[in-house]
Short mmCIF file of N, CA and C in Angstrom, two decimals:
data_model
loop_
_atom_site.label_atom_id
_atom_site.label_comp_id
_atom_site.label_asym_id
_atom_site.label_seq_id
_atom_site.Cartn_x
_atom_site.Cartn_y
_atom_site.Cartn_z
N UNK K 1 -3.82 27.33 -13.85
CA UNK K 1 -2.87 26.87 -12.84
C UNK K 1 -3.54 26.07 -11.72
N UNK K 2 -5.14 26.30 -11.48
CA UNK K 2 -5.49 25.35 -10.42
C UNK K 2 -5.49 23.99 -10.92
N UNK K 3 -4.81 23.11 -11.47
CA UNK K 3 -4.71 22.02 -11.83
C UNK K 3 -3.52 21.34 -11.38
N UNK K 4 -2.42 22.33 -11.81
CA UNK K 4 -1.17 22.15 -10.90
C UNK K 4 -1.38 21.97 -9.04
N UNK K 5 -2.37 22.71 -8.74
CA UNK K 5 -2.66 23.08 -7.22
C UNK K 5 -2.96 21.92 -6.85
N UNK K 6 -4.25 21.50 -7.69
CA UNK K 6 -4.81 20.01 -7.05
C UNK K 6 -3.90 19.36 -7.04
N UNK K 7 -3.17 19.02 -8.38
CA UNK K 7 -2.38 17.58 -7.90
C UNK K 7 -1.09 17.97 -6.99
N UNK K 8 -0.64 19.10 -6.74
CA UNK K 8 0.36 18.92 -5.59
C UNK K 8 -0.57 18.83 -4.30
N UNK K 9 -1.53 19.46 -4.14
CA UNK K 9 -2.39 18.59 -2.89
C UNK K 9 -2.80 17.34 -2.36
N UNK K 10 -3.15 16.30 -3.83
CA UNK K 10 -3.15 15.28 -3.86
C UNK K 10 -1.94 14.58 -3.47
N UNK K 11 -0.64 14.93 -3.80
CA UNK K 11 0.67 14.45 -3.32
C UNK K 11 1.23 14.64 -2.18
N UNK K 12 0.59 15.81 -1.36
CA UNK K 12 1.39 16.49 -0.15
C UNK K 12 -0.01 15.34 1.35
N UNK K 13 -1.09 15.49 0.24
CA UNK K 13 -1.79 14.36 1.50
C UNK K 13 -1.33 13.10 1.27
N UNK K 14 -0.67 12.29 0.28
CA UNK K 14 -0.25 11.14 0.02
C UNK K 14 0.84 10.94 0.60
N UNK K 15 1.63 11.78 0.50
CA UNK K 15 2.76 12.10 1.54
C UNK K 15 2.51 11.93 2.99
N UNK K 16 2.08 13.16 3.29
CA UNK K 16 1.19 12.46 4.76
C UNK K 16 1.00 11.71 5.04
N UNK K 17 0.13 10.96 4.50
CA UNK K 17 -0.13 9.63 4.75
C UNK K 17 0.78 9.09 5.24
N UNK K 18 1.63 8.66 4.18
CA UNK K 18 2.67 7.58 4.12
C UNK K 18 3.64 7.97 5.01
N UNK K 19 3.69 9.29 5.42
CA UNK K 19 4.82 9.53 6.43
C UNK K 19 4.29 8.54 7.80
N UNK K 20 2.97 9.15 7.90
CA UNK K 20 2.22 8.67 9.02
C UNK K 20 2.77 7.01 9.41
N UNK K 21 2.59 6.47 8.05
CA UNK K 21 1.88 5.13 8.39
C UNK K 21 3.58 4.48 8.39
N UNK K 22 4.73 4.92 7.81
CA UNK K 22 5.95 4.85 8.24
C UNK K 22 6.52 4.90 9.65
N UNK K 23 6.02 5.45 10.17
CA UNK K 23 6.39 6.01 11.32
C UNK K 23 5.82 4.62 12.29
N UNK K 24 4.37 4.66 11.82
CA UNK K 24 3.76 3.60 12.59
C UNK K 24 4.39 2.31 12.35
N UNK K 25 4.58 2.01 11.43
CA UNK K 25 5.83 0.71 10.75
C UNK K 25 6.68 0.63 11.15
N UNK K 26 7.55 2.06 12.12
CA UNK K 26 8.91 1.88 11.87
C UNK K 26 9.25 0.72 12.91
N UNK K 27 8.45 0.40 14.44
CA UNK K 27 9.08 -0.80 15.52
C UNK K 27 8.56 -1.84 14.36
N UNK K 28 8.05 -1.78 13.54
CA UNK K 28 8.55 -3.54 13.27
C UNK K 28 9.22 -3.59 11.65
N UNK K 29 10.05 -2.55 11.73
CA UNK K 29 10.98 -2.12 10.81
C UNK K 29 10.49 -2.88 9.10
N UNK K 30 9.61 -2.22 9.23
CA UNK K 30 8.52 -1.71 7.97
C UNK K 30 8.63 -0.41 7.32
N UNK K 31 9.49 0.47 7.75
CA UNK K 31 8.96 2.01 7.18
C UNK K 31 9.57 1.85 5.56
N UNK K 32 9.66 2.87 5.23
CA UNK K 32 10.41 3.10 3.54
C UNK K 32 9.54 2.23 3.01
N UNK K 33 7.95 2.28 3.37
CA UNK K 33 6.72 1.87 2.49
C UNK K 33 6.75 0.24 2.04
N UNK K 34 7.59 -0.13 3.01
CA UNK K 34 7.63 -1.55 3.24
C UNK K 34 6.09 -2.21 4.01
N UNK K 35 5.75 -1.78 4.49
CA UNK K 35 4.22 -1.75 5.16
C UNK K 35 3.28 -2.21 3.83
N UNK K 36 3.56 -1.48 3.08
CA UNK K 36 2.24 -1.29 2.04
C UNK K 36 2.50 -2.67 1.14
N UNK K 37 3.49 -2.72 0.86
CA UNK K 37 4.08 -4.33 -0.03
C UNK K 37 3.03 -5.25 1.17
N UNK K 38 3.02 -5.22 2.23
CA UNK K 38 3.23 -6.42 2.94
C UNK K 38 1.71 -6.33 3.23
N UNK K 39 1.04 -5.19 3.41
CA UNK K 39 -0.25 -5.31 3.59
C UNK K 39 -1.00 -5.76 2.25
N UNK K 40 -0.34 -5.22 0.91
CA UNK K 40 -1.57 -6.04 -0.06
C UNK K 40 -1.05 -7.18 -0.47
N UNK K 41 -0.18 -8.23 -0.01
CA UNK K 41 0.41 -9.51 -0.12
C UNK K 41 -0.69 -9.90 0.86
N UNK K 42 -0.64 -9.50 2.35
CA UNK K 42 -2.02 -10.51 3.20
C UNK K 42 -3.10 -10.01 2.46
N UNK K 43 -3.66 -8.97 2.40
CA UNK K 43 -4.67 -8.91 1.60
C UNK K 43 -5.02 -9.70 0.08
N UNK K 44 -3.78 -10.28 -0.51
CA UNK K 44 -4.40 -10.73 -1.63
C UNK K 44 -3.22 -11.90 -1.92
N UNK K 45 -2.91 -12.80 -0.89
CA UNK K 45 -2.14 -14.06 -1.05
C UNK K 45 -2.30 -14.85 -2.10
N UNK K 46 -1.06 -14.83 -2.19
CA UNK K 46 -0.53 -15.75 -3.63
C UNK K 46 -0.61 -15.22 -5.00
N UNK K 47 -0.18 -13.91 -4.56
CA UNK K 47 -0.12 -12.91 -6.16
C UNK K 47 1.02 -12.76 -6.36
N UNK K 48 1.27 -12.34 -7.85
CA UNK K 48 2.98 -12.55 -8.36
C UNK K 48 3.37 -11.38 -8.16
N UNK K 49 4.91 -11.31 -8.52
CA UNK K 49 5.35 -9.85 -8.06
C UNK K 49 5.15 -8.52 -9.43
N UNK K 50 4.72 -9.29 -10.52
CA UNK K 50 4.12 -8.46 -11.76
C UNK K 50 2.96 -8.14 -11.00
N UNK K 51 1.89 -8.71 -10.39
CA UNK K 51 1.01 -8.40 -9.99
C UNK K 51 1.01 -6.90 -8.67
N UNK K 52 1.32 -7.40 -8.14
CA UNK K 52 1.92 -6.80 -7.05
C UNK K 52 2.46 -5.28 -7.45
N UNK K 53 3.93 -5.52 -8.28
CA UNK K 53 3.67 -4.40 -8.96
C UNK K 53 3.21 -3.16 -9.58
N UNK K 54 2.03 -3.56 -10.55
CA UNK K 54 0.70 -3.18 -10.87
C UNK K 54 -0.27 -2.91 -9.66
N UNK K 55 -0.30 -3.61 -9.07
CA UNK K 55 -1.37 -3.08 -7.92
C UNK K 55 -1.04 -1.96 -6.81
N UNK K 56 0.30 -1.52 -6.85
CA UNK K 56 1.10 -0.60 -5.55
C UNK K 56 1.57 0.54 -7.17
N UNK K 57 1.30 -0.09 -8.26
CA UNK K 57 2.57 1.03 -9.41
C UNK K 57 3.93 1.38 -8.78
N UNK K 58 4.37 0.38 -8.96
CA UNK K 58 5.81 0.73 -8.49
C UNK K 58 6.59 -0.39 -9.31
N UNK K 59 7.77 0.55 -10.13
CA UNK K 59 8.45 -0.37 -11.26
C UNK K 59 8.99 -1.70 -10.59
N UNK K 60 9.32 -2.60 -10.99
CA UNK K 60 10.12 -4.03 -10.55
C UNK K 60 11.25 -3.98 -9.70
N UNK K 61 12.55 -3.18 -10.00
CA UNK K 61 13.44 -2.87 -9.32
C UNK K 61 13.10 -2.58 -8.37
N UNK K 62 12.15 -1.67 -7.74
CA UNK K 62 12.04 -1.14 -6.48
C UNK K 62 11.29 -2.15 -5.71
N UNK K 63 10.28 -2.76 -5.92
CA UNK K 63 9.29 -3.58 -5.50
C UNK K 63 10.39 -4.94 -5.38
N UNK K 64 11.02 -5.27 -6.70
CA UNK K 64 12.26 -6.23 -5.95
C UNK K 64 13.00 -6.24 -4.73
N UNK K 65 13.15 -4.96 -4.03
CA UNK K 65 14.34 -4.79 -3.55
C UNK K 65 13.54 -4.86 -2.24
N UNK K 66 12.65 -4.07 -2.63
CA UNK K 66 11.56 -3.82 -1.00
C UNK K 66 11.43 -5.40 -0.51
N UNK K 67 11.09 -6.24 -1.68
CA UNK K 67 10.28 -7.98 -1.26
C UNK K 67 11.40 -8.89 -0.62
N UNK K 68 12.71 -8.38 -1.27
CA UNK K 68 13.99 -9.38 -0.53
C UNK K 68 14.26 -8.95 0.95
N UNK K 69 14.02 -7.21 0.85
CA UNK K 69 14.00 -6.97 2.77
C UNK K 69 12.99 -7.90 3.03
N UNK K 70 11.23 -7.55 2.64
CA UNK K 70 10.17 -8.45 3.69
C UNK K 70 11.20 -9.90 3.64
N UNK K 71 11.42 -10.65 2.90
CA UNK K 71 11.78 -12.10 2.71
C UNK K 71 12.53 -12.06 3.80
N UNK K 72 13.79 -11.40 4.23
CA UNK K 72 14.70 -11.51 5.06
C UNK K 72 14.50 -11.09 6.24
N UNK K 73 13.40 -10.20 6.33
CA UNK K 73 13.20 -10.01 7.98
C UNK K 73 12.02 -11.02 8.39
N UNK K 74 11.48 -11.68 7.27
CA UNK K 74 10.91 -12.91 7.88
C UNK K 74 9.05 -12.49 7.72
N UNK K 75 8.59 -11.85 7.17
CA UNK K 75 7.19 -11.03 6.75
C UNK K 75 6.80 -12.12 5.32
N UNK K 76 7.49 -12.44 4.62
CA UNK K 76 6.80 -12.84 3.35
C UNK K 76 7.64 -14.05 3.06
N UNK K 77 7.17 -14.99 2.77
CA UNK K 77 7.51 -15.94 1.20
C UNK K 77 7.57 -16.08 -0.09
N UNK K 78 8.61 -16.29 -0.87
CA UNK K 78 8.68 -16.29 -1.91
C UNK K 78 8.57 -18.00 -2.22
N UNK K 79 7.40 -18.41 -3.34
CA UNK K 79 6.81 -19.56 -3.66
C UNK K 79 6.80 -19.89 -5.17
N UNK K 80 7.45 -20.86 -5.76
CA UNK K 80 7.39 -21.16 -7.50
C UNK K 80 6.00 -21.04 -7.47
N UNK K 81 5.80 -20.49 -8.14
CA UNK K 81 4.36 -20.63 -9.18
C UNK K 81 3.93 -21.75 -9.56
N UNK K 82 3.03 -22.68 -9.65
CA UNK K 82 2.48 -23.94 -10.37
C UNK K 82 2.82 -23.94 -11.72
N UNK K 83 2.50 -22.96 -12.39
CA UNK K 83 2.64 -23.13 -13.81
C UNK K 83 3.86 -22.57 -14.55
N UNK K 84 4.40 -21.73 -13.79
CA UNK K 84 5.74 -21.02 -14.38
C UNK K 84 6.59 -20.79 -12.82
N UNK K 85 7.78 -21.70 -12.58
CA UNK K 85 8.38 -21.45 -11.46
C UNK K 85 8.91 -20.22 -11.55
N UNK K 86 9.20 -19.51 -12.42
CA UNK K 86 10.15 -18.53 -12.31
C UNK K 86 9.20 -17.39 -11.96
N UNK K 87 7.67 -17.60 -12.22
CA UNK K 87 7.03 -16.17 -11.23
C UNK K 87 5.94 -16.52 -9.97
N UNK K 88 7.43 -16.11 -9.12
CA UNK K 88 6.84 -16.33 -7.96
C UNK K 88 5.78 -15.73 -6.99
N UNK K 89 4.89 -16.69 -6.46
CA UNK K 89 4.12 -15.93 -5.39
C UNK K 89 4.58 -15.70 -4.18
N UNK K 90 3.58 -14.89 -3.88
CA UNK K 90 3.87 -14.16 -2.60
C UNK K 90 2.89 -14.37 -1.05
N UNK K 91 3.46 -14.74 -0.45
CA UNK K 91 2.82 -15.38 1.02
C UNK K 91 3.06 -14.49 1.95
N UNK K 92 2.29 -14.14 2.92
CA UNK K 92 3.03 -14.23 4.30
C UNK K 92 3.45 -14.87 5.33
N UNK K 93 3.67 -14.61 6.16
CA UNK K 93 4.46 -15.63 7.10
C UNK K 93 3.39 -15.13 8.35
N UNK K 94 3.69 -16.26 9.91
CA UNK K 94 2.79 -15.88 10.56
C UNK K 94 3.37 -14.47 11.04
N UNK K 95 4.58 -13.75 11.40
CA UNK K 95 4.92 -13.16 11.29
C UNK K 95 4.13 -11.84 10.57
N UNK K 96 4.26 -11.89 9.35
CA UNK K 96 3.79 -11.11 8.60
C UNK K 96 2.23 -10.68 8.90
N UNK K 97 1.41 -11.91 8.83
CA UNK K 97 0.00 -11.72 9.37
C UNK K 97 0.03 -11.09 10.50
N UNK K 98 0.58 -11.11 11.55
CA UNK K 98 0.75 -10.54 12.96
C UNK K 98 0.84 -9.12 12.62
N UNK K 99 2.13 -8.75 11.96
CA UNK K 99 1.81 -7.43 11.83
C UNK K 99 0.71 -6.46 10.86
N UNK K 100 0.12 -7.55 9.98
CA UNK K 100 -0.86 -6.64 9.46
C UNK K 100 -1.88 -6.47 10.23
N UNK K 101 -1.90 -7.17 11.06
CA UNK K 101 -3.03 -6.87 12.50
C UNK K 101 -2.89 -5.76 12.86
N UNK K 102 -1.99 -4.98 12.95
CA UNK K 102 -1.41 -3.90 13.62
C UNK K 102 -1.44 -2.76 12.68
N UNK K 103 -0.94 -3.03 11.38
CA UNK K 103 -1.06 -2.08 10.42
C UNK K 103 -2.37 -1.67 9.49
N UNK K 104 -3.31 -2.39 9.87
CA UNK K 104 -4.77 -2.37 9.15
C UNK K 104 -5.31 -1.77 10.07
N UNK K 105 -5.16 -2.03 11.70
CA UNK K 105 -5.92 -0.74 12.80
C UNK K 105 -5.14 0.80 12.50
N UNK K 106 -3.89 0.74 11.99
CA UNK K 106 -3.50 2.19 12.23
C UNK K 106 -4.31 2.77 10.87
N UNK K 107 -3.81 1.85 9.72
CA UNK K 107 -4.83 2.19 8.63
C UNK K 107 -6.38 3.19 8.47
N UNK K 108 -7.03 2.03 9.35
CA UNK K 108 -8.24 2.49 9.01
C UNK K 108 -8.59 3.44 10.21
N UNK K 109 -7.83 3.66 11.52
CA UNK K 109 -7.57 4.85 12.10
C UNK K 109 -7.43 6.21 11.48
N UNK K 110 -6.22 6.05 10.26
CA UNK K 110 -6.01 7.28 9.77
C UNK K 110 -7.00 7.81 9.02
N UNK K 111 -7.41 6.78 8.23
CA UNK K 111 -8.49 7.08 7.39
C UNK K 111 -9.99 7.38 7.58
N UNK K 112 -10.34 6.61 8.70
CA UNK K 112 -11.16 7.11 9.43
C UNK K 112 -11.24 8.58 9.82
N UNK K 113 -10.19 9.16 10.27
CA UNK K 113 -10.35 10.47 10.89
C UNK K 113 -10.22 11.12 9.64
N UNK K 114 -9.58 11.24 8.84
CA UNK K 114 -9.53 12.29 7.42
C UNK K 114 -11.00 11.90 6.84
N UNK K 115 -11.00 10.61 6.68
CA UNK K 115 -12.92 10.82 6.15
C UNK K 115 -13.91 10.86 6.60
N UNK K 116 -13.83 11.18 7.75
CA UNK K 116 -15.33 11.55 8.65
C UNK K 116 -15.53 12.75 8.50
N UNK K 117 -14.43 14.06 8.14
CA UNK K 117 -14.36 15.05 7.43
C UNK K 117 -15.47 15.35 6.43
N UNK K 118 -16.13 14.31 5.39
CA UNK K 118 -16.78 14.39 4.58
C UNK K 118 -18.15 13.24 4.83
N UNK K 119 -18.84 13.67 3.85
CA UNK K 119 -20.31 13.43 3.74
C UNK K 119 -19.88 12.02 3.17
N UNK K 120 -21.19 10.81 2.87
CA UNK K 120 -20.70 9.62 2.19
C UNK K 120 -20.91 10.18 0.89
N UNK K 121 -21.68 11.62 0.64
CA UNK K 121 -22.17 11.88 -1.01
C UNK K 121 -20.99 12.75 -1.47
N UNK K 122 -20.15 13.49 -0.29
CA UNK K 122 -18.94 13.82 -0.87
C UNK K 122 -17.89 12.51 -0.91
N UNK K 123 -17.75 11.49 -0.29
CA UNK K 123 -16.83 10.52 -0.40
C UNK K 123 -17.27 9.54 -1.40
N UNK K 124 -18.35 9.59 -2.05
CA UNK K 124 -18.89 8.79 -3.38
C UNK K 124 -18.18 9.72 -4.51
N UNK K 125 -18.40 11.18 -4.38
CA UNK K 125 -18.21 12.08 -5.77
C UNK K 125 -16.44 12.46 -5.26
N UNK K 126 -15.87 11.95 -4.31
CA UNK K 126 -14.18 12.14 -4.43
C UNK K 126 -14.20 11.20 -5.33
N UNK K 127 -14.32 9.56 -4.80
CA UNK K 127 -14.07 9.07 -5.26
C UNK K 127 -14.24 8.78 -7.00
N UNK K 128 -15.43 9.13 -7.20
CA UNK K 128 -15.42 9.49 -8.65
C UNK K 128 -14.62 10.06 -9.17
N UNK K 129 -14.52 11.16 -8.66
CA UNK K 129 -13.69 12.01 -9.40
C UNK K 129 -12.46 11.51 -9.78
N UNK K 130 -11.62 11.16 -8.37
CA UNK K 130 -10.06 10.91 -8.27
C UNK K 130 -10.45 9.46 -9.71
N UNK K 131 -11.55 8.82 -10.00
CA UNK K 131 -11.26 7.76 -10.88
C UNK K 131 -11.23 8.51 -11.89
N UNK K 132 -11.86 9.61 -12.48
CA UNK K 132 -11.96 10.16 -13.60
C UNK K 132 -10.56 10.71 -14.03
N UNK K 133 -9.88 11.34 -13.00
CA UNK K 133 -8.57 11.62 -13.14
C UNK K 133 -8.17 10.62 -13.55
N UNK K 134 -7.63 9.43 -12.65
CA UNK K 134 -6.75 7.95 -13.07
C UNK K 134 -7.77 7.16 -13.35
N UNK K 135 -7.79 7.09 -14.93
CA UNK K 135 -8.72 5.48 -15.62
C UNK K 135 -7.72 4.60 -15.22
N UNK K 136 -6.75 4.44 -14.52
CA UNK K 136 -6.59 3.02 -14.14
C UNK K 136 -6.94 2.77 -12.75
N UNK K 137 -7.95 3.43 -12.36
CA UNK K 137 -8.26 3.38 -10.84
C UNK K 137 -9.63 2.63 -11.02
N UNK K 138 -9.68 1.70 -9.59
CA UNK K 138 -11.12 1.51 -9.87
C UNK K 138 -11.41 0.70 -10.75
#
């Protein structure tokens, strides 16, 4: 049964997290993990929304629905593709950049304080580990 244990631990700090970083999102009406779409779009401009997808794991429908809010509150662009218009990339706006200014300090705030908790030789062998769990990690 300690297997069950870990991974609801793993979920109840992921949770956390994301409550956290919602909360911090919510004045520039980002929360409902709208933050996270928008932070790995500046982080990795001009990726498709298959991509995108895959990189957050979150099926199409949902990641659709999340990208038409960013589009409409003015955070992202939607751009034809060069080679296939119909899959579009993804931009931000200056807008958008502005607030990842804001959401990359709370970021590495949070994370900062939960991993100073540990050694870099325990934060080398989490991280191992958590890859050994998910081969699609990493």
């Amino acid at each position: 049964m300690i297997e069950f244990e870990i991974f609801r631990q793993m979920g109840a700090i992921s949770r956390t997290a994301t409550t956290s970083m919602n909360q911090a999102a919510k004045k520039y009406q980002l929360e409902n993990n709208l933050f996270l779409y928008l932070i790995r779009i500046v982080e990795n401009e001009g990726l498709t929304q298959s991509s995108l997808a895959e990189l957050v794991r979150v099926d199409k429908t949902t990641l659709s629905r999340a990208l038409r809010k960013l589009d409409e509150r003015g955070y992202i662009d939607k751009v034809a593709g060069p080679a296939n218009r119909k899959a579009k990339q993804l931009f931000p706006t200056e807008k958008g950049r502005e607030s990842y200014q804001f959401l990359e300090k709370i970021e590495k705030e949070y994370v900062h304080e939960k991993m100073t908790k540990l050694t870099t030789m325990e934060q080398k062998e989490l991280r191992r580990l958590l890859a050994k769990v998910d081969d699609e990690c990493i």
